[in-house]
CSV table of C-alpha atoms and ligand atoms in Angstrom, one decimal:
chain,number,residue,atom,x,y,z
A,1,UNK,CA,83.8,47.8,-4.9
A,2,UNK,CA,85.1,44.3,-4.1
A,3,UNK,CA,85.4,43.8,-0.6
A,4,UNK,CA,89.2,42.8,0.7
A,5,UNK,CA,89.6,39.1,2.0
A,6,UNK,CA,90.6,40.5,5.6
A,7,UNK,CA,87.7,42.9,5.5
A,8,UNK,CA,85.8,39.8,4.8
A,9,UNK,CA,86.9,37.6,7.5
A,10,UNK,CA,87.0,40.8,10.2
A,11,UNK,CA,83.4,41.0,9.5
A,12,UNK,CA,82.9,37.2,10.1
A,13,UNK,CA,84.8,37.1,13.7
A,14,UNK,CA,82.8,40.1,14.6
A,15,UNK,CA,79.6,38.3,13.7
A,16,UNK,CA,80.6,35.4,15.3
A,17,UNK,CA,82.3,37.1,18.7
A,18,UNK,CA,78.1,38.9,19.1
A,19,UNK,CA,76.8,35.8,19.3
A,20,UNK,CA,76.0,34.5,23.1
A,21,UNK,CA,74.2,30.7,22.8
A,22,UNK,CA,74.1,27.9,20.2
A,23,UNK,CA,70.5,28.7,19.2
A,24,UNK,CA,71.8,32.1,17.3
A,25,UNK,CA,75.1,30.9,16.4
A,26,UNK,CA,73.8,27.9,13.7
A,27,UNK,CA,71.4,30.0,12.0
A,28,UNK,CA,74.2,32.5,12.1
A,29,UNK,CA,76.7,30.1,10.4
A,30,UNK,CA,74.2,29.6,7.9
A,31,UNK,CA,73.4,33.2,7.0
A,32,UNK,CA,77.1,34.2,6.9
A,33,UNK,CA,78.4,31.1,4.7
A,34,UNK,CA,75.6,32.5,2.0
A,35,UNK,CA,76.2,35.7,2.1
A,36,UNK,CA,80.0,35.2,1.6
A,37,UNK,CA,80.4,32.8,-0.5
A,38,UNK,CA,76.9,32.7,-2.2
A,39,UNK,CA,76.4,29.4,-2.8
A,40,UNK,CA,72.6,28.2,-3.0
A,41,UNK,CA,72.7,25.1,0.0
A,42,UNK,CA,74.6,25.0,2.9
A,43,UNK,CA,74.2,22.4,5.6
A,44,UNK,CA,76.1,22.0,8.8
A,45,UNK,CA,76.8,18.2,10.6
A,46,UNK,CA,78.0,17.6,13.8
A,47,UNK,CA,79.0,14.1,14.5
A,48,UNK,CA,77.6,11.6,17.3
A,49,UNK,CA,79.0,8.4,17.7
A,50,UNK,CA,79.8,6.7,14.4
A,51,UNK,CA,77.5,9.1,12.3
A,52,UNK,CA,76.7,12.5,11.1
A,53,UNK,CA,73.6,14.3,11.9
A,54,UNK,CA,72.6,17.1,9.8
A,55,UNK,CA,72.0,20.0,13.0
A,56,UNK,CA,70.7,22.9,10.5
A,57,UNK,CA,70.4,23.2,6.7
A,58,UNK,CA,69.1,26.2,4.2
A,59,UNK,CA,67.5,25.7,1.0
A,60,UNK,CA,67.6,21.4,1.5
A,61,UNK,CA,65.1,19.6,-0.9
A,62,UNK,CA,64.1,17.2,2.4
A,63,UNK,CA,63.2,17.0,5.9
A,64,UNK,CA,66.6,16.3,7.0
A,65,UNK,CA,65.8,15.6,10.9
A,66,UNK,CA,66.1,11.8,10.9
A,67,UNK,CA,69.1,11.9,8.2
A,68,UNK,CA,72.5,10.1,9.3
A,69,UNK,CA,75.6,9.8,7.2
A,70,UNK,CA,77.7,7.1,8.4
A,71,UNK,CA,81.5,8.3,9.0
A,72,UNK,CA,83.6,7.5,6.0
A,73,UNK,CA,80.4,7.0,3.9
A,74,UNK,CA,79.8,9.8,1.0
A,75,UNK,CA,81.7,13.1,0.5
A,76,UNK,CA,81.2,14.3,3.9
A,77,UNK,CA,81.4,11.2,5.9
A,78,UNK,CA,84.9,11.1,4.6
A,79,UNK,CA,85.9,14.7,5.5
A,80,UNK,CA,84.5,13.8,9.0
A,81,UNK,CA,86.9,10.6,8.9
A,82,UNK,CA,89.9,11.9,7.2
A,83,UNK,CA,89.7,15.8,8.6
A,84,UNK,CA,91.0,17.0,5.1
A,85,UNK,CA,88.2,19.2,2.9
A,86,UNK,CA,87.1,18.1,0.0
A,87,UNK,CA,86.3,21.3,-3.5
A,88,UNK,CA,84.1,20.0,-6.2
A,89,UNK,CA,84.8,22.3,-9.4
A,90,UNK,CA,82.6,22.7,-12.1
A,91,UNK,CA,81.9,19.1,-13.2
A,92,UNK,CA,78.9,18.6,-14.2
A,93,UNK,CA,77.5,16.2,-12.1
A,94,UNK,CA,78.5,15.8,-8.6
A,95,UNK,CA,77.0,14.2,-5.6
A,96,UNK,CA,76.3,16.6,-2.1
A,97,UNK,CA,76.2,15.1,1.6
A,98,UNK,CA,73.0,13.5,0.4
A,99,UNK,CA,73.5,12.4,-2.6
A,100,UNK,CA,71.3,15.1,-4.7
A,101,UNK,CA,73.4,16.4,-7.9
A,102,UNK,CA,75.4,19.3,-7.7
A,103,UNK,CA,77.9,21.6,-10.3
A,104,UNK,CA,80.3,22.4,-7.3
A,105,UNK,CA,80.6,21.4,-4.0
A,106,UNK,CA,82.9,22.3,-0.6
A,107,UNK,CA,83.3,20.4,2.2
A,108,UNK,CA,85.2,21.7,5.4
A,109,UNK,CA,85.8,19.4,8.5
A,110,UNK,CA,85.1,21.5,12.1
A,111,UNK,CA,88.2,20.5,14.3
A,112,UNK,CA,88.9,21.7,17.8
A,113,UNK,CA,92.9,21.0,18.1
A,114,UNK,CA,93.1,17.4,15.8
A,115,UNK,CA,89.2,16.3,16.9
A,116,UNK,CA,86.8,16.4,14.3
A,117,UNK,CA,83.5,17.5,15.8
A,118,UNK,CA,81.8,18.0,12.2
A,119,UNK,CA,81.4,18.8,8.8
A,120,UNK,CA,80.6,22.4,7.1
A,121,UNK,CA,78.8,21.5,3.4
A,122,UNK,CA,78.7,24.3,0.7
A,123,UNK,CA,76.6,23.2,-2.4
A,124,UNK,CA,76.0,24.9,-5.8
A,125,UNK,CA,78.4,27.9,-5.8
A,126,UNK,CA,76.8,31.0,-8.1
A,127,UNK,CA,79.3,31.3,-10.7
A,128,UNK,CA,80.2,26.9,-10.5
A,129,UNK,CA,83.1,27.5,-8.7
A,130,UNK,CA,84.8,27.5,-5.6
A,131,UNK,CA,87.9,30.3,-6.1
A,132,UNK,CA,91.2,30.1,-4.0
A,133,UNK,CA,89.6,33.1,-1.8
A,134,UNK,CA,86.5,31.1,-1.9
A,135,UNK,CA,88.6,28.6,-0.3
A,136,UNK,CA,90.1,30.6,2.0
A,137,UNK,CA,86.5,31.9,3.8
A,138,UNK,CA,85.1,28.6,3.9
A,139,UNK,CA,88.1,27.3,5.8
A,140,UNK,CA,87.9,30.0,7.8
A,141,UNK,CA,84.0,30.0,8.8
A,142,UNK,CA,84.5,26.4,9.5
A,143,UNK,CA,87.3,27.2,12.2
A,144,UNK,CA,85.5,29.7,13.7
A,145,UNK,CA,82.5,27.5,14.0
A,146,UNK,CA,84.3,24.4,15.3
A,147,UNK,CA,85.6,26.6,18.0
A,148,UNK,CA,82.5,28.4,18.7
A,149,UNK,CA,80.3,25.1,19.1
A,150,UNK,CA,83.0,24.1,21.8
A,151,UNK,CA,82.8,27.0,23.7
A,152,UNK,CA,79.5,26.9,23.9
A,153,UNK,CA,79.2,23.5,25.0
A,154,UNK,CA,82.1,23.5,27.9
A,155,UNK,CA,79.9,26.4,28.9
A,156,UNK,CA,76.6,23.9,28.8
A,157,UNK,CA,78.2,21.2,30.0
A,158,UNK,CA,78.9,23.3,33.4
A,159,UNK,CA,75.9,24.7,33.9
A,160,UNK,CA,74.1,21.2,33.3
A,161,UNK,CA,77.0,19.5,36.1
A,162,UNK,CA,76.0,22.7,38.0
A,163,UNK,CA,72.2,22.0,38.6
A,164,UNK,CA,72.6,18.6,38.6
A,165,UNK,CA,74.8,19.7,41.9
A,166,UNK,CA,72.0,21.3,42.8
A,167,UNK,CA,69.4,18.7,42.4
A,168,UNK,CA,71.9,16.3,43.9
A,169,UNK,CA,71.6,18.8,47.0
A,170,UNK,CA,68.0,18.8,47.1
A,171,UNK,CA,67.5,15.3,46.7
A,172,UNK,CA,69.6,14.0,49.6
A,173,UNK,CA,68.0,16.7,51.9
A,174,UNK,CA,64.6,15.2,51.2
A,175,UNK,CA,65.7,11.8,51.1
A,176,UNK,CA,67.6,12.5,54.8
A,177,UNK,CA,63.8,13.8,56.1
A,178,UNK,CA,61.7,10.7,54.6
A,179,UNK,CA,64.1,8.3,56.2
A,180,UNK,CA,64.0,10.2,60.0
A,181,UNK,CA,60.1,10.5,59.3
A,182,UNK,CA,60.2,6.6,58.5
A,183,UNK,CA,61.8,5.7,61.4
A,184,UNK,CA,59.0,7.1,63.1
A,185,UNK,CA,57.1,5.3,61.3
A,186,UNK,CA,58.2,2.2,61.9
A,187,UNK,CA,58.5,2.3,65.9
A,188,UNK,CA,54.6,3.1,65.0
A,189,UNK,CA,54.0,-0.4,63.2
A,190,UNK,CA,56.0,-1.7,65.9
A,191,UNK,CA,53.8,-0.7,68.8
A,192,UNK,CA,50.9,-1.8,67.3
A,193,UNK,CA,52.3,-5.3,66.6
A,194,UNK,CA,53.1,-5.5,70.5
A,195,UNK,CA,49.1,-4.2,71.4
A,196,UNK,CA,47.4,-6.1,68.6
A,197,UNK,CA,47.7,-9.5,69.9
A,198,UNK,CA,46.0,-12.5,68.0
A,199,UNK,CA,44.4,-11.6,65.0
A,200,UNK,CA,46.3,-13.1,61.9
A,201,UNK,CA,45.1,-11.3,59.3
A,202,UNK,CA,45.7,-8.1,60.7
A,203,UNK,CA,49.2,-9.0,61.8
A,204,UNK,CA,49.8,-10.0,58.2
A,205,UNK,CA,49.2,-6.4,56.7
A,206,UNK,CA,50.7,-4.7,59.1
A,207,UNK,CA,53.8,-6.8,58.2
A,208,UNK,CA,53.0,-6.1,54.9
A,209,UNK,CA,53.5,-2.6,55.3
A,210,UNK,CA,56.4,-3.0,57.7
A,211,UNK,CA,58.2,-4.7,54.8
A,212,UNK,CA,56.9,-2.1,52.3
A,213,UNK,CA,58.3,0.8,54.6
A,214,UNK,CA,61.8,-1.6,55.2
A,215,UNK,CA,61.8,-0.8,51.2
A,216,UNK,CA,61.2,2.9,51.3
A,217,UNK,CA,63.6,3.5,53.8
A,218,UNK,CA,66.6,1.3,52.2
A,219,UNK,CA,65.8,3.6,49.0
A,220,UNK,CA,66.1,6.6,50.9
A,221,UNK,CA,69.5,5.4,52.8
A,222,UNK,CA,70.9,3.8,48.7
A,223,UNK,CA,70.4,7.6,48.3
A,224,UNK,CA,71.8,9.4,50.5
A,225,UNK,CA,75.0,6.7,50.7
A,226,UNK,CA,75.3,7.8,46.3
A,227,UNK,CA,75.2,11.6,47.7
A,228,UNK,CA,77.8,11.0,50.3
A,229,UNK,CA,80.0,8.7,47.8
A,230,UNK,CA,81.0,7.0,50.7
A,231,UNK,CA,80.0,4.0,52.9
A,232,UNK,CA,80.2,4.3,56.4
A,233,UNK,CA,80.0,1.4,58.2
A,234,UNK,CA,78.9,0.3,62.2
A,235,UNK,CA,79.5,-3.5,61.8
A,236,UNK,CA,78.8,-5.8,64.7
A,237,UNK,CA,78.8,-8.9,65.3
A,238,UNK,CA,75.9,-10.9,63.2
A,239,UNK,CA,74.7,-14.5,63.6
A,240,UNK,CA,74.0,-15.6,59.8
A,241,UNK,CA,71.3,-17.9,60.8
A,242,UNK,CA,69.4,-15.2,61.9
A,243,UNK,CA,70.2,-12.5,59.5
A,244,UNK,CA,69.3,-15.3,56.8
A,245,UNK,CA,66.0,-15.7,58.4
A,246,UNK,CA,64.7,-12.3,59.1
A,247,UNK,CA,65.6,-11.9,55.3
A,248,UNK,CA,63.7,-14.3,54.4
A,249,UNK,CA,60.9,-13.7,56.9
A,250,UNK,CA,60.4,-9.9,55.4
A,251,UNK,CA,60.8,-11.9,51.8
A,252,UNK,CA,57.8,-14.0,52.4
A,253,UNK,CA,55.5,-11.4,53.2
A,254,UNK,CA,56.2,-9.5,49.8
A,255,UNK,CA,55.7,-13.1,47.9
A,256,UNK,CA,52.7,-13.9,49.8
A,257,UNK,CA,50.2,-12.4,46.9
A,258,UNK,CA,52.8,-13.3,44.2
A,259,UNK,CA,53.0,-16.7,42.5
A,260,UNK,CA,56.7,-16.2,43.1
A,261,UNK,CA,59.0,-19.3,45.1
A,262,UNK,CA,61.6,-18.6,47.2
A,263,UNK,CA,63.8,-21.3,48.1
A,264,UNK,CA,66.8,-20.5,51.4
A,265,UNK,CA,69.3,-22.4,51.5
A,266,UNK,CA,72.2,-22.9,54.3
A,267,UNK,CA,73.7,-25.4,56.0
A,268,UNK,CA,76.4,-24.1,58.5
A,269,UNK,CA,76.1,-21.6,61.0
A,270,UNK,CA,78.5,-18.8,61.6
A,271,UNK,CA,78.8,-15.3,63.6
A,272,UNK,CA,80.5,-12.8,61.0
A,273,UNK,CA,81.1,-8.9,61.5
A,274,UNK,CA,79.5,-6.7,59.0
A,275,UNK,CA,77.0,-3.7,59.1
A,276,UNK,CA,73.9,-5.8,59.3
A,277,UNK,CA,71.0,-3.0,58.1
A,278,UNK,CA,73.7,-2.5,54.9
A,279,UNK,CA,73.7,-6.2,53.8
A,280,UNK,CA,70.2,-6.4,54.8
A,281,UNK,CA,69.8,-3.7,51.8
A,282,UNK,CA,72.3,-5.6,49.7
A,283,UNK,CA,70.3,-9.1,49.7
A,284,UNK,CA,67.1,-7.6,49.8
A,285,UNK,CA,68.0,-5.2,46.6
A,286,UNK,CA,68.6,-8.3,44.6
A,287,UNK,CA,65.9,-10.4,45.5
A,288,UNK,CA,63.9,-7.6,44.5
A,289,UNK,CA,65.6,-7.3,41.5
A,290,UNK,CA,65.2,-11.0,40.8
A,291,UNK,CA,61.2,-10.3,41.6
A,292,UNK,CA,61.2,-7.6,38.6
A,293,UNK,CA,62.7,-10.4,36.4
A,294,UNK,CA,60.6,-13.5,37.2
A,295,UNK,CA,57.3,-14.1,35.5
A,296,UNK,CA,54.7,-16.5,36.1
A,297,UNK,CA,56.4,-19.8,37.4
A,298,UNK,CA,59.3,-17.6,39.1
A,299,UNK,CA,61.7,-19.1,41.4
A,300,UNK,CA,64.3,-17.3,43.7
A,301,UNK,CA,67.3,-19.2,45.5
A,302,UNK,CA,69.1,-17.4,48.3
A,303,UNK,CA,72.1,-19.6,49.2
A,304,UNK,CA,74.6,-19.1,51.8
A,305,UNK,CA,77.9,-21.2,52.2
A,306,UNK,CA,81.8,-20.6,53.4
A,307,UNK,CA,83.9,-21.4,51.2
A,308,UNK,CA,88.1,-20.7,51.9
A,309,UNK,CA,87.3,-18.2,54.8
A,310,UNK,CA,84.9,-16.2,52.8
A,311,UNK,CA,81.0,-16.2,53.0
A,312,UNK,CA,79.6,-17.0,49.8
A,313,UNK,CA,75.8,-15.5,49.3
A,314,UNK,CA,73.9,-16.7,46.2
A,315,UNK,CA,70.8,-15.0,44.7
A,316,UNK,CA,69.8,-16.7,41.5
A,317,UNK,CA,66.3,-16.5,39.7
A,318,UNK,CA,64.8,-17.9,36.3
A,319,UNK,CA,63.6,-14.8,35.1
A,320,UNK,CA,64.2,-12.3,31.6
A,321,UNK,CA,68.2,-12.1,32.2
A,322,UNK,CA,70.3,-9.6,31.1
A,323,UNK,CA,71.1,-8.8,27.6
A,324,UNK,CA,75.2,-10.0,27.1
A,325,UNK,CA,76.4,-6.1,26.2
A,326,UNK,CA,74.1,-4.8,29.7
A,327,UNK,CA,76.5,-7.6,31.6
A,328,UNK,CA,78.8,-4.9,32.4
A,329,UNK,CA,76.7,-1.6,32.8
A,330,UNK,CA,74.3,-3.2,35.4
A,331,UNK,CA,76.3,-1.7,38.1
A,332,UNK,CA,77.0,1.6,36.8
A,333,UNK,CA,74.8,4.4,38.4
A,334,UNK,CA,71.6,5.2,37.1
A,335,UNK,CA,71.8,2.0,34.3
A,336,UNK,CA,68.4,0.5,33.9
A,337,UNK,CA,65.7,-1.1,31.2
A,338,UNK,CA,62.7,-1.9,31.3
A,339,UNK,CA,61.1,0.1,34.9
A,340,UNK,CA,59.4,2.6,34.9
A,341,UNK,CA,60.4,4.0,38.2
A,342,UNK,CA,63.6,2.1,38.6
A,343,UNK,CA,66.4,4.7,39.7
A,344,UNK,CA,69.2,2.5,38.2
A,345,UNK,CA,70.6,3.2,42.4
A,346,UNK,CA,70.2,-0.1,43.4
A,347,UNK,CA,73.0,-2.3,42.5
A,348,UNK,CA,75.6,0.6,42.2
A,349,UNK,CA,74.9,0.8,45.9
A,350,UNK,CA,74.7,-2.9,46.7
A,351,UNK,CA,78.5,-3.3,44.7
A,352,UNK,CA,79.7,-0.2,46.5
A,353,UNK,CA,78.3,-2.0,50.4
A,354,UNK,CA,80.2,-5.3,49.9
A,355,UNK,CA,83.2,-3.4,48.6
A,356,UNK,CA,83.3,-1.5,51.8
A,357,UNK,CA,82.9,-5.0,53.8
A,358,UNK,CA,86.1,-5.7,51.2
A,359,UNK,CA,84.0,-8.1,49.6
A,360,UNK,CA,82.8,-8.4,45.8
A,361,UNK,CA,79.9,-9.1,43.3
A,362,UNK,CA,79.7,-11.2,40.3
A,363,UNK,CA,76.7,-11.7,38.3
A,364,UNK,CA,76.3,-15.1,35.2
A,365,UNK,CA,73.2,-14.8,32.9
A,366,UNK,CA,71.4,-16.0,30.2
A,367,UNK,CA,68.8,-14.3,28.4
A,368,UNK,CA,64.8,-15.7,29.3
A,369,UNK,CA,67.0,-18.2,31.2
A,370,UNK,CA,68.9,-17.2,35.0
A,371,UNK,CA,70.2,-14.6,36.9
A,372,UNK,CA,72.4,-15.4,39.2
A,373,UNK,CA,74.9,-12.8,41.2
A,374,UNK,CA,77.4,-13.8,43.9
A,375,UNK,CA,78.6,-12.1,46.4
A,376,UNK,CA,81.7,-12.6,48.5
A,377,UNK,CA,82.7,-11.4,51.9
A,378,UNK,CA,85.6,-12.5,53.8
A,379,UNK,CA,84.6,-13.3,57.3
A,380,UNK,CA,87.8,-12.0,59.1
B,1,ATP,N1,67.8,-10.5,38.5
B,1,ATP,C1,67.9,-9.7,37.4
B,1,ATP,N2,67.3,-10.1,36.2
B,1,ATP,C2,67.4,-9.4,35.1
B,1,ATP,N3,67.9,-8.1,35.1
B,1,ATP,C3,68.4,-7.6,36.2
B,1,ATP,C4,68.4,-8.4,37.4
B,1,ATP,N4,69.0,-7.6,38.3
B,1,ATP,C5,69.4,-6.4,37.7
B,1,ATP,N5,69.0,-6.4,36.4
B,1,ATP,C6,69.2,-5.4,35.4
B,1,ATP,O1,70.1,-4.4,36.0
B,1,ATP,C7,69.4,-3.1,35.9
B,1,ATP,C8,70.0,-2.3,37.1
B,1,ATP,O2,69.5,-2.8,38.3
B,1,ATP,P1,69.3,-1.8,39.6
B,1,ATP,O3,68.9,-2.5,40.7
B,1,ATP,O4,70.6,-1.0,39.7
B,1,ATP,O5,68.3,-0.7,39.1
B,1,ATP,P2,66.7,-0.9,38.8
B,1,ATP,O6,66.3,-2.2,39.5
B,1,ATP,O7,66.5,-0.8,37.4
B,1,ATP,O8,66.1,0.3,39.5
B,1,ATP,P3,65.8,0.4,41.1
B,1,ATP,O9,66.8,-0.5,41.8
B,1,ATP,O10,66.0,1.9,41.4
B,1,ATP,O11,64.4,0.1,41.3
B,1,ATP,C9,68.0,-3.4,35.9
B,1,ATP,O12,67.2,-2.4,35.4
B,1,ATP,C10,67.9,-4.7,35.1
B,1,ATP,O13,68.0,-4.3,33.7
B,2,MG,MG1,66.8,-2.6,41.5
C-alpha cells in the first residue's frame, strides 16, 4: 500500500526530532532522502564563505573532501545564490553539483528565515523523475535539515563560548600566580646585583635574565589586563628622559648577542603623567615586535618628540612588514603569522594601554621594507 504524503513527512520529523548531535543527523539526512524519494546520489553542501563544501555524500563517484563549488557557479552554486530549487526532469543528459551526467536532478536550498546555509542535491531519481509529491518531500527534508543544522550549532557554539569561559578562568588564575611568583623573583635578581659587586660578566647575565623575566612578567600582566577587559591605571608622575633610558638600557641587553641596532632618539625633556610599568609594556612590546621582524642587518629607531601638546613616540624597524590586508587585523586579539608561540596578545594590549592614557596608535608599512607604529599621548 502506498504510503500517504503526511504519513511520509510524520515519519521524517520523528526521525529527525531522535536525533541529538550533528554526527547522526547528516548520515541521517542521507538515509531518509533515499529511502523516500529513492533516488541513487544524494549529497548535502553547506556553504562557507564564498563557496560550497560538500559535508557528506552517498553513492559519489569521487573523494569529494577537498571539492568546492563556487556560489553562483553550476546547478547548485546557483540555488545557494538565488535560494530558489532547481527539478531536472527526464532529459537525457543533465549535469549534477559536479558536473557528472545525470537523467534527473533536484536541488533544494537549506534556509534558516531568508539565509541560505546550504544546498540539498538529489541525483538520478528511479523511475527519471522527480513527481509533484516528490517535490513536496524534498522541500520538506531540506527545511527540516536547514533548521536542524542551526539548532545544533547555536547549541555548539555555546558550549564552545562556554569552555572557552572556562579556559579564560583558568588561564588568568595561573597567569595572576606566575606574575606574584615573578615578583619574587625579581627582588631575588635584585639582591644579588647589590652583593655581587664588580665582576662584569656576571652582572651582564644576571641583567640578562632580569630583562628576560621583565618579559615574562609583562606577558603575564598583557594577560590578565585581556581577562579583566579593562585597564586600570596608577599613573605618576614620569621624567621621559629616564623612562626613555631605562627602556633602552633593558633593550640593550636583549640585543647584545643579536646583530640587531637600536638607535634612541630625543631631544627635549619633559615630566608627563602616565602609568609608567604599562608604557614600559607598550614600548617594549613593539620593539620586540620589531626584533621578530628584522633580519640580518636590522635596525630599530625609538624616537620621542612633542609635538602640539601631545608626546609623539616612534618605533620604526626595516624588517618583513606587514602584508597590506593584515594592516588592519594586527591589533585584533589573538591575530598573528608567522610565530610559533606568538599569542596574538601583544598589541591588542599595547592599543588598549594608550587608549586608556587617551592616547592612540598608528602603524605605516611596506612589505620587506619598514614598520613603523606611532603612538600618541597627550601630556595633560
Ligand atoms: N614590527 C613589525 N613588523 C612586522 N610585523 C609586525 C610587526 N609588529 C607586529 N607585526 C604583525 O602583527 C602581528 C600581531 O602582533 P602581536 O604583538 O599582537 O602578536 P605576536 O607578536 O604575533 O604574538 P606575541 O606578542 O604574543 O608574541 C604579528 O604576528 C605580526 O604579523
Ligand atoms: Mg608581539
Amino acid at each position: 500500500m502506498k504510503k500517504d504524503i503526511f504519513d511520509i513527512l510524520l515519519e521524517i520529523s520523528e526521525i529527525m526530532n531522535s536525533v541529538f548531535n550533528t554526527d547522526e543527523l547528516i548520515p541521517q539526512i542521507l538515509d531518509i532522502t533515499e529511502k523516500f524519494l529513492k533516488v541513487k546520489r544524494v549529497s548535502l553542501m553547506l556553504t562557507e564563505g564564498d563557496y560550497l563544501k560538500i559535508i557528506s555524500a552517498t553513492n559519489l563517484p569521487v573523494n569529494y573532501n577537498d571539492i568546492k563549488v563556487p556560489l553562483g557557479e553550476g546547478i547548485s552554486g546557483q540555488v545557494a545564490k538565488t535560494g530558489k530549487p532547481v527539478i531536472v526532469n527526464n532529459e537525457n543528459v543533465c549535469e549534477d553539483e559536479l558536473g557528472y551526467q545525470a537523467k534527473s536532478y533536484l536541488s533544494f536550498p537549506l534556509k534558516v528565515r531568508e539565509k541560505i546555509i546550504g544546498v540539498l542535491n538529489l541525483t538520478d531519481k528511479e523511475d527519471d523523475f522527480f513527481g509533484d509529491k516528490d517535490v513536496k518531500i524534498a522541500g520538506y527534508i531540506a527545511s527540516q535539515c536547514a533548521l536542524a543544522i542551526n539548532r545544533f550549532t547555536l547549541y555548539e557554539e555555546k558550549k564552545k563560548a562556554e569552555h572557552l569561559q572556562v579556559i579564560g578562568k583558568f588561564t588568568s588564575s595561573i597567569a595572576h600566580d606566575i606574575k606574584n611568583l615573578l615578583q619574587i623573583v625579581q627582588s631575588y635578581i635584585e639582591l644579588m646585583e647589590i652583593e655581587m659587586k664588580g665582576d662584569s660578566e656576571i652582572k651582564f647575565y644576571i641583567d640578562s635574565i632580569c630583562t628576560e623575566v621583565k618579559l615574562i612578567h609583562g606577558l603575564t600582566l598583557d594577560i590578565l589586563d585581556f581577562a579583566n577587559r579593562q585597564i586600570a591605571l596608577q599613573k605618576s608622575k614620569v621624567n621621559l628622559k629616564e623612562f626613555l633610558e631605562e627602556i633602552k638600557k633593558h633593550v640593550d641587553i636583549l640585543l647584545k648577542l643579536t646583530p640587531v641596532t637600536f638607535e634612541l632618539k630625543f631631544s627635549e625633556n619633559i615630566e608627563f603623567m602616565c602609568d609608567r610599568d604599562k608604557l614600559f609594556r607598550v614600548f617594549f612590546n613593539l620593539i620586540n615586535n620589531s626584533l621578530e621582524a628584522v633580519g640580518e642587518n636590522g635596525r630599530i629607531l625609538f624616537e620621542a618628540y612633542l609635538q602640539d601638546g601631545n608626546l609623539i613616540f616612534i618605533i620604526e624597524d626595516n624588517g618583513k612588514g606587514i602584508k597590506k590586508e593584515n594592516l588592519n587585523r594586527i591589533f585584533d586579539p589573538f591575530f598573528t603569522t608567522g610565530k610559533l608561540k606568538g599569542t596574538g596578545l601583544g598589541l591588542a594590549v599595547v592599543k588598549e594601554i594608550v587608549e586608556a592614557h587617551n592616547g592612540d596608535i598608528a602603524v605605516e608599512s611596506e612589505e620587506n621594507r619598514y614598520t613603523r607604529f606611532i603612538v600618541r599621548l597627550p601630556v595633560g
